[in-house]
Coordinates of C-alpha atoms and ligand atoms in Angstrom, one line a residue:
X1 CA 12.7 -4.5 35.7
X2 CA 11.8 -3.9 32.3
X3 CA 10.8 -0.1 32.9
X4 CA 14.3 0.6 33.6
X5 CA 15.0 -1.5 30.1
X6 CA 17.6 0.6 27.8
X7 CA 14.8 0.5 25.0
X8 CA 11.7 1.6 27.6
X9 CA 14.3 4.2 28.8
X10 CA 15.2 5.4 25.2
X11 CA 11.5 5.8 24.0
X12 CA 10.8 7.9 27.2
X13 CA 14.1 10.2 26.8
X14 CA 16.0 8.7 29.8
X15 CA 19.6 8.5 30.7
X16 CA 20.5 5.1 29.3
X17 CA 23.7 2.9 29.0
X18 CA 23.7 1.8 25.4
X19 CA 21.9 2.9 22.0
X20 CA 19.3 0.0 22.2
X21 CA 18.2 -1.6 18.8
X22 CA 15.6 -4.1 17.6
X23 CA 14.6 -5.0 14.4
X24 CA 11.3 -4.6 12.6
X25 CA 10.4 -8.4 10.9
X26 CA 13.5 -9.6 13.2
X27 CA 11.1 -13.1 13.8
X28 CA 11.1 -14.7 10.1
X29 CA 12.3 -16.6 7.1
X30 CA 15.9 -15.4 7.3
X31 CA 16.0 -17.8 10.7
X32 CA 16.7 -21.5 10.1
X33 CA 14.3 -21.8 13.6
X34 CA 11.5 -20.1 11.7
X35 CA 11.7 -21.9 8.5
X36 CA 11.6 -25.1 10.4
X37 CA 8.2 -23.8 11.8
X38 CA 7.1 -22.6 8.5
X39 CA 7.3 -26.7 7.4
X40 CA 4.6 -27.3 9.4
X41 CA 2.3 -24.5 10.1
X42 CA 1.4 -21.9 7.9
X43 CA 2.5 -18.4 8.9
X44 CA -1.8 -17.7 10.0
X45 CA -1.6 -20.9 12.2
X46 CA 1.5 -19.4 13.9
X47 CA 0.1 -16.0 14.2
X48 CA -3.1 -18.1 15.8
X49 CA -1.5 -20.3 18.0
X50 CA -0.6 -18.1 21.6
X51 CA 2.0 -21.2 22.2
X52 CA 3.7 -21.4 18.5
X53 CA 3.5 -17.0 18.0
X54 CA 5.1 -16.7 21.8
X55 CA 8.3 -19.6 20.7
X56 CA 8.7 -17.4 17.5
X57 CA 8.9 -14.0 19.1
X58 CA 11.0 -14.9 22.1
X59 CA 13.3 -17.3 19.9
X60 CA 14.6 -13.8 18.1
X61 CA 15.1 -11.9 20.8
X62 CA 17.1 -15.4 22.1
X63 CA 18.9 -15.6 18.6
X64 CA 20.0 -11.8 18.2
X65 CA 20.4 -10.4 21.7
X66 CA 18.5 -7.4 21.0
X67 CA 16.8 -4.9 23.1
X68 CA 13.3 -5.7 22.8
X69 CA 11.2 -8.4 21.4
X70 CA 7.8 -7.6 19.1
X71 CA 4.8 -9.4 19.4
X72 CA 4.9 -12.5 16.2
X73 CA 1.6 -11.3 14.3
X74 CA 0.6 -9.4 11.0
X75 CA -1.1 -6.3 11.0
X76 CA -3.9 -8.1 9.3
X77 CA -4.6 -10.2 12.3
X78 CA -7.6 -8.0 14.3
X79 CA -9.0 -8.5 11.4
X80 CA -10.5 -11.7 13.0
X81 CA -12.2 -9.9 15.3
X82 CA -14.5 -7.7 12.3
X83 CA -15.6 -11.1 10.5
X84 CA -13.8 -9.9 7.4
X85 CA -11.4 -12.9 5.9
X86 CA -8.1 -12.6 4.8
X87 CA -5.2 -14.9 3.7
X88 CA -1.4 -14.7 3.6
X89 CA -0.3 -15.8 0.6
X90 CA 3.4 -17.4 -0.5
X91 CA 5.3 -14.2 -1.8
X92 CA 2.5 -11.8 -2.0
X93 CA 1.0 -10.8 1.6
X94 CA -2.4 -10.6 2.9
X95 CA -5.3 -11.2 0.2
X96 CA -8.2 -10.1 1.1
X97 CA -11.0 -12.0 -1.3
X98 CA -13.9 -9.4 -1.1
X99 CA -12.3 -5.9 -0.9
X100 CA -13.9 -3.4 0.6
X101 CA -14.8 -0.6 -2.5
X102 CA -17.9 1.3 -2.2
X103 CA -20.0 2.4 0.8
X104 CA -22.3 -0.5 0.3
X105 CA -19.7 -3.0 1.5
X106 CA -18.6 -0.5 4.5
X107 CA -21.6 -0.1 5.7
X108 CA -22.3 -3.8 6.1
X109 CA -18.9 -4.4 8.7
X110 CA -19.9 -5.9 11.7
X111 CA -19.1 -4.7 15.0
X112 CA -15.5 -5.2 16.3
X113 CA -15.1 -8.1 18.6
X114 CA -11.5 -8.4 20.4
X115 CA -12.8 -11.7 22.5
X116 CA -12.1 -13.3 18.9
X117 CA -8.4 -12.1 19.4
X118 CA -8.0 -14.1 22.6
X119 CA -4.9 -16.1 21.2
X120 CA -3.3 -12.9 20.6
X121 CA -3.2 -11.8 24.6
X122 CA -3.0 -15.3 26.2
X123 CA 0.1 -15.2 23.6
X124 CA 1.3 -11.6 24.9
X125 CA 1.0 -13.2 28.9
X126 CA 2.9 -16.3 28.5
X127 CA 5.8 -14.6 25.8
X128 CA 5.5 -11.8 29.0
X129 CA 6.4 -14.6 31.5
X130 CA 9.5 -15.8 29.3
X131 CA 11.2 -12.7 28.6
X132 CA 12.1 -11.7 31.5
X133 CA 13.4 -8.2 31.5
X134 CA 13.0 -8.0 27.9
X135 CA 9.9 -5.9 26.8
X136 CA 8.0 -6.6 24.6
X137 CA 6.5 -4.3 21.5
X138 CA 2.6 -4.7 21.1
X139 CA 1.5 -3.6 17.3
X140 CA -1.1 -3.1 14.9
X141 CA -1.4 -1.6 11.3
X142 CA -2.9 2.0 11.2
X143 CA -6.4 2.7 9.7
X144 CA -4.6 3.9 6.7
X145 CA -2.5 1.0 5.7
X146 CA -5.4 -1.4 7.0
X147 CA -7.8 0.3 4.6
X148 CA -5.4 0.2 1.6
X149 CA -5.5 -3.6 2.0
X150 CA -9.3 -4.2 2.5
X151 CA -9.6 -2.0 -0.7
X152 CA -7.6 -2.9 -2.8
X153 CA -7.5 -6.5 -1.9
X154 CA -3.4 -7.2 -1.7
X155 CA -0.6 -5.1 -2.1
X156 CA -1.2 -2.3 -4.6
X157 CA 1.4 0.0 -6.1
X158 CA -1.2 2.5 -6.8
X159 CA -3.3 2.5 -4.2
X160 CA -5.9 3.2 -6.9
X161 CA -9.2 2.2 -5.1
X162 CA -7.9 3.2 -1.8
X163 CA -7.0 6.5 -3.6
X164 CA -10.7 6.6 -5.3
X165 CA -13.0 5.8 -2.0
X166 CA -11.1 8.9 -0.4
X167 CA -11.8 10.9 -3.3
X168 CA -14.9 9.8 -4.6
X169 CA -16.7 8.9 -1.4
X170 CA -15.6 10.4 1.3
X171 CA -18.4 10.1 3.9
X172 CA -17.6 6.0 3.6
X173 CA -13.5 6.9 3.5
X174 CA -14.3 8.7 7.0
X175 CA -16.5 6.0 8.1
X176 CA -13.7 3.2 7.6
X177 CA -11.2 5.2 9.0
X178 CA -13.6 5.5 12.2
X179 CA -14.1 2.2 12.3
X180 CA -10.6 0.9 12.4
X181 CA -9.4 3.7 14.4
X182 CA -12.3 1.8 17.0
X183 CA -10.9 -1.6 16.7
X184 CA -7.1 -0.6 16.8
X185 CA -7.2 1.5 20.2
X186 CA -9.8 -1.7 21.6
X187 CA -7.1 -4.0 20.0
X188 CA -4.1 -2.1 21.3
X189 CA -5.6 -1.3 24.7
X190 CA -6.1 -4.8 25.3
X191 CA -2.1 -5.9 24.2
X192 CA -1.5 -3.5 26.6
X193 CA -3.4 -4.7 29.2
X194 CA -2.0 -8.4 28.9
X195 CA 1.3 -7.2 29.3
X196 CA 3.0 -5.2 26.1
X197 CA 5.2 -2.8 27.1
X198 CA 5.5 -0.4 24.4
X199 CA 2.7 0.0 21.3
X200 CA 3.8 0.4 18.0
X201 CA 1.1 1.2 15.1
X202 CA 2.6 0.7 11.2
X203 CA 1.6 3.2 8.8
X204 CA 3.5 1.3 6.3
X205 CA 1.9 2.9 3.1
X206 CA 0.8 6.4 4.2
X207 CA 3.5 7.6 2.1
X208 CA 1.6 7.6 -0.7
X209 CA -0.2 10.5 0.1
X210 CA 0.7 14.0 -0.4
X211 CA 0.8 16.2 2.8
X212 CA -2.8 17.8 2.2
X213 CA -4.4 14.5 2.1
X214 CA -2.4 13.1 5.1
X215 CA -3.7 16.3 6.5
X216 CA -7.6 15.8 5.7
X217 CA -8.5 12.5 5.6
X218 CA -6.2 10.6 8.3
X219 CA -3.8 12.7 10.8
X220 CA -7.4 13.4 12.6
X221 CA -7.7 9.8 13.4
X222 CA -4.2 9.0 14.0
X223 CA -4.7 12.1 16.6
X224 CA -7.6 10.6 18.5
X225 CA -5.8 6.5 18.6
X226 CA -3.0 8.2 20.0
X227 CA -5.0 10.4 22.5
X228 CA -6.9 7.6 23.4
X229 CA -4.0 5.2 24.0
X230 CA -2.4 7.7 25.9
X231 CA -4.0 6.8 28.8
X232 CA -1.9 3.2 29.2
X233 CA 1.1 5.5 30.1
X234 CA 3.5 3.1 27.3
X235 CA 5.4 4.6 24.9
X236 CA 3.6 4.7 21.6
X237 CA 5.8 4.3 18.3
X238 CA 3.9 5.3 14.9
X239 CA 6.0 4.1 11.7
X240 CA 5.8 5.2 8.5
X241 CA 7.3 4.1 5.0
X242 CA 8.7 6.8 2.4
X243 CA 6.8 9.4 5.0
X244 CA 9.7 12.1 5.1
X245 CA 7.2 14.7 3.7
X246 CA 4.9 13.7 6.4
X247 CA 7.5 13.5 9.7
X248 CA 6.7 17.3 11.0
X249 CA 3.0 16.1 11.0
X250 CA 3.4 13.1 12.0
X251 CA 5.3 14.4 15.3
X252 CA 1.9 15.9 16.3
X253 CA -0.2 13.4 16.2
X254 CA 0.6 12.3 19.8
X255 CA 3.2 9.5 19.0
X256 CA 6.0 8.6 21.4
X257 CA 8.6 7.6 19.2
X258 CA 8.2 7.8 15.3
X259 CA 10.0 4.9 13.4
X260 CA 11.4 6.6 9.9
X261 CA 12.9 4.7 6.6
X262 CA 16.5 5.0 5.3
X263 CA 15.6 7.9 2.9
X264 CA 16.0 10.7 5.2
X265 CA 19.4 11.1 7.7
X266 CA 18.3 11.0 11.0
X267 CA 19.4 14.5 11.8
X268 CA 16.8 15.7 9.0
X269 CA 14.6 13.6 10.4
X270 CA 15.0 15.3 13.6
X271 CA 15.1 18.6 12.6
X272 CA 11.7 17.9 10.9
X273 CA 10.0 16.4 13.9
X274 CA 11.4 18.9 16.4
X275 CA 13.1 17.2 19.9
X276 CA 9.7 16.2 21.5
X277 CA 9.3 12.7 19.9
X278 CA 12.2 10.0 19.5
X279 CA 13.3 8.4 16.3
X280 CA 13.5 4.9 15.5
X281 CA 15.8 4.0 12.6
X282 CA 17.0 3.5 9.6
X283 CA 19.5 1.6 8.1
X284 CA 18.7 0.4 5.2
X285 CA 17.7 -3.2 4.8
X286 CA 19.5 -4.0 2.0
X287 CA 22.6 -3.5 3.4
X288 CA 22.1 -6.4 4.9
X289 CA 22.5 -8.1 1.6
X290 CA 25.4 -6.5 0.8
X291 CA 28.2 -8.0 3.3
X292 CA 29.5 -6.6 6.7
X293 CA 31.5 -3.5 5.4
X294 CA 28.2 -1.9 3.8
X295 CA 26.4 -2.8 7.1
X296 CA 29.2 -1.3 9.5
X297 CA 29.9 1.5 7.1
X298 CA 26.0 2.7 7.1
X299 CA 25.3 1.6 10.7
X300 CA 28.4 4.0 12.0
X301 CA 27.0 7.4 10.0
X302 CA 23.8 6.8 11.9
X303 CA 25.4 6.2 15.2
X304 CA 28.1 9.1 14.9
X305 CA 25.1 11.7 14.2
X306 CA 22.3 9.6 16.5
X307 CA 24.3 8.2 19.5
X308 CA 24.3 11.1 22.0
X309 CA 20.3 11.7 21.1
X310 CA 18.6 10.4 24.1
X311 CA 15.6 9.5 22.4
X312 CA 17.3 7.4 19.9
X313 CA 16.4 3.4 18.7
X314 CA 18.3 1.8 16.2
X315 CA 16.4 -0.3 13.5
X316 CA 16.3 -1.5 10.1
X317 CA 14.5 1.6 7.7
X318 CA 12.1 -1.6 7.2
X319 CA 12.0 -5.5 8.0
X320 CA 14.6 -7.8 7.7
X321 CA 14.5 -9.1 4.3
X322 CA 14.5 -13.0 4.2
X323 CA 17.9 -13.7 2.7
X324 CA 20.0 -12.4 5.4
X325 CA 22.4 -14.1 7.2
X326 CA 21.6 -14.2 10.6
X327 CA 25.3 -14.3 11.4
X328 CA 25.4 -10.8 10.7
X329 CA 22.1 -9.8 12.3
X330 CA 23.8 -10.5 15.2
X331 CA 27.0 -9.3 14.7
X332 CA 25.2 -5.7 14.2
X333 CA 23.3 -6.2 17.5
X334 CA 27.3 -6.4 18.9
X335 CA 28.7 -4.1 17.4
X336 CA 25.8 -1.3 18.2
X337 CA 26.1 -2.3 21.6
X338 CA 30.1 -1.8 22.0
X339 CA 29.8 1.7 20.1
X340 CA 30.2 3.5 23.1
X341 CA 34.0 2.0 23.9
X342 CA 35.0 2.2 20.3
X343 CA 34.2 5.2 19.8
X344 CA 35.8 6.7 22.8
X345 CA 39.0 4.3 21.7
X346 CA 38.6 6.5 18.6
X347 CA 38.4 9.5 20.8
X348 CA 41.7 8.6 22.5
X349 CA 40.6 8.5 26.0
Ligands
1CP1 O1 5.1 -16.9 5.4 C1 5.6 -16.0 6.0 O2 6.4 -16.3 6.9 C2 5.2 -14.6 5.5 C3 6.1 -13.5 5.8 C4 5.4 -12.6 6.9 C5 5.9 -12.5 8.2 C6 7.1 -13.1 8.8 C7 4.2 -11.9 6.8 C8 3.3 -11.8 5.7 N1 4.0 -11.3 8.0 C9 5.0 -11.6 8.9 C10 5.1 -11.2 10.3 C11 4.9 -9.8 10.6 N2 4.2 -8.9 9.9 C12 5.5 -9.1 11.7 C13 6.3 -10.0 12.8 C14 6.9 -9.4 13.8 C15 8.4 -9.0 13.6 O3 8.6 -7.9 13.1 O4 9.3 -9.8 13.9 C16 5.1 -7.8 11.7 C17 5.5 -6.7 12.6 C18 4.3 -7.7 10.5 C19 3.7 -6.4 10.1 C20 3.3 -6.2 8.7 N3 2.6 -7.1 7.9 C21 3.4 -5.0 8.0 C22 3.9 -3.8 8.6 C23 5.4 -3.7 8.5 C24 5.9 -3.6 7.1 O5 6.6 -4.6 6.7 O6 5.7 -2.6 6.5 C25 2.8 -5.1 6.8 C26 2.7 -4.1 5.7 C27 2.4 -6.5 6.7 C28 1.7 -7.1 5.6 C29 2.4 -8.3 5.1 N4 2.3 -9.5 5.8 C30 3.1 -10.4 5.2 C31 3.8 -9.8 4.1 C32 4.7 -10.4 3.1 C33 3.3 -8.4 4.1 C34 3.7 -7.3 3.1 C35 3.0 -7.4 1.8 C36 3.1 -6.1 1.0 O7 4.1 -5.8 0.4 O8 2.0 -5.5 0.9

């Protein structure tokens, strides 16, 4: 059953046999499968295509053996539903070509229809039916990173007229926020409903803002999705990126789990989020990059302080970066899973 699943079981606090671990981006370019893919389709017609995004997401959880598979998507992709177009483009990330900037262009969004994001849940039912005991993580982005993107058009550094519409115009700030807050618990609810198992919603960016403005202009929302999607009864993971200032904030706003980057040790992360929320985390993905010794020696300080937490995930601080070998992907998924004989080897029992 996948409710009795070592991650499900982890995310609610459960006695469970073995640290579980997936990886965030663990469907992508570092697989020789997906690259083959990525000849023929681009990475939106996969995204699109409930067949193509269900053979990408169950063909990692296939390839690695880990503990839970994530739905194949971008956080861009509800975006289909508001009639705003976007574009992923070759090394940069979703473009956006009319940002959002003033409160002109906010007030002239349409209203949010998930019908257009059909592909998405006939995808989640038939990756559902393959898995088998596997579950499988739902997602979206949060308001916060969503907006960043719609304003500023791409990636930004600065987040400068993200940044300025909070600022400047706050009224049409709030009223975006609202808005996507609207489509990502219709969004969520309805990934749910075809079968996700667990929901996770990426705050990738909200480190970029200091705690007070956290505080005013987006914890509120983050408060009310998470209320909302409370109701599903699925544990609801929020992840943020360079958040450590954010963490005891972030642990009441109603999240399950929170996912946290490789800056902060997991025992300061848990000391700053108190014992009421799991953490997800947080080896950092570079490591990957830098053979098997950095990965075991990195991977072995965050099971020796996380191991006997019950509400403990491993993960990557971030995604997978696309040069890995996927060798050693899965010889991590291995090796996490025998920690609990070596280290009692260690122990000499
Ligand atoms: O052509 C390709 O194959 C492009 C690479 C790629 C992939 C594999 C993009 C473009 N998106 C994805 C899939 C994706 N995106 C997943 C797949 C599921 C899995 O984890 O296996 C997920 C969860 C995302 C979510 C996502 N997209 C986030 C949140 C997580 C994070 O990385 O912080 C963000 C910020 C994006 C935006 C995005 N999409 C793609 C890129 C290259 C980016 C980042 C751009 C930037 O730096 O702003």
């Amino acid at each position: 059953m996948v409710g009795d699943s070592r991650f499900l079981r982890a995310c609610r606090g459960e006695p469970h046999d073995r640290v579980p671990v997936w990886f965030m981006r663990q469907a992508g370019r570092y697989q020789p499968s997906y690259r083959a893919l990525r000849a023929r389709y681009s990475m939106l017609q996969l995204a699109r295509s409930p067949k193509l995004l269900s053979d990408v997401t169950v063909s990692a959880v296939e390839e690695l053996g880990v503990d839970a598979a994530i739905l194949f998507s971008d956080i861009m992709i509800p975006l289909d539903g508001t009639g705003i177009t976007f574009d992923i483009e070759e090394n940069v990330g979703p473009v956006v070509a009319e940002p959002l900037r003033t409160g002109h262009d906010i007030a002239r969004l349409r209203t949010f229809s998930p019908g257009l994001l059909n592909y998405v849940f006939e995808g989640i039912r038939l990756t559902v039916d393959r898995l088998g005991g596997t579950p499988l993580i739902g997602f979206s982005g949060a308001p916060f990173t969503l907006a960043s993107y719609l304003a500023e058009g791409g990636p930004s550094r600065t987040y400068r007229w993200t940044k300025r519409l909070m600022w400047a115009e706050e009224e049409a700030f709030k009223a975006l926020m609202e808005y996507l807050s609207d489509m990502v618990v219709r969004y969520l609810t309805a990934q749910a409903q075809a079968g996700a198992s667990a929901l996770q919603l990426f705050d990738s960016w909200v480190g970029a803002l200091s705690l007070s403005d956290y505080r005013s202009h987006v914890l509120p929302h983050m408060r009310r999705i998470f209320k909302d999607l409370a109701k599903l009864q699925v544990p609801l993971i929020y992840f943020g990126v360079g958040a450590q200032h954010l963490l005891a904030d972030m642990a009441g706003s109603g999240a399950t789990v929170l996912g946290v980057d490789w800056r902060i040790p997991l025992p300061m992360a848990r000391a700053a989020a108190g014992s009421a929320v799991g953490l997800m985390g947080n080896l950092d993905p570079q490591r990957l990059l830098a053979g098997w010794p950095a990965v075991e020696s990195g991977s072995r300080e965050i099971l020796r302080s996380m191991s006997r937490d019950p509400q403990f995930i491993f993960n990557l601080g971030h995604g997978v970066p696309k040069e890995v070998d996927p060798a050693l992907l899965k010889r991590l998924v291995s090796w996490i899973h025998g920690w609990e004989s070596e280290k009692m080897e260690e122990e000499g029992y």
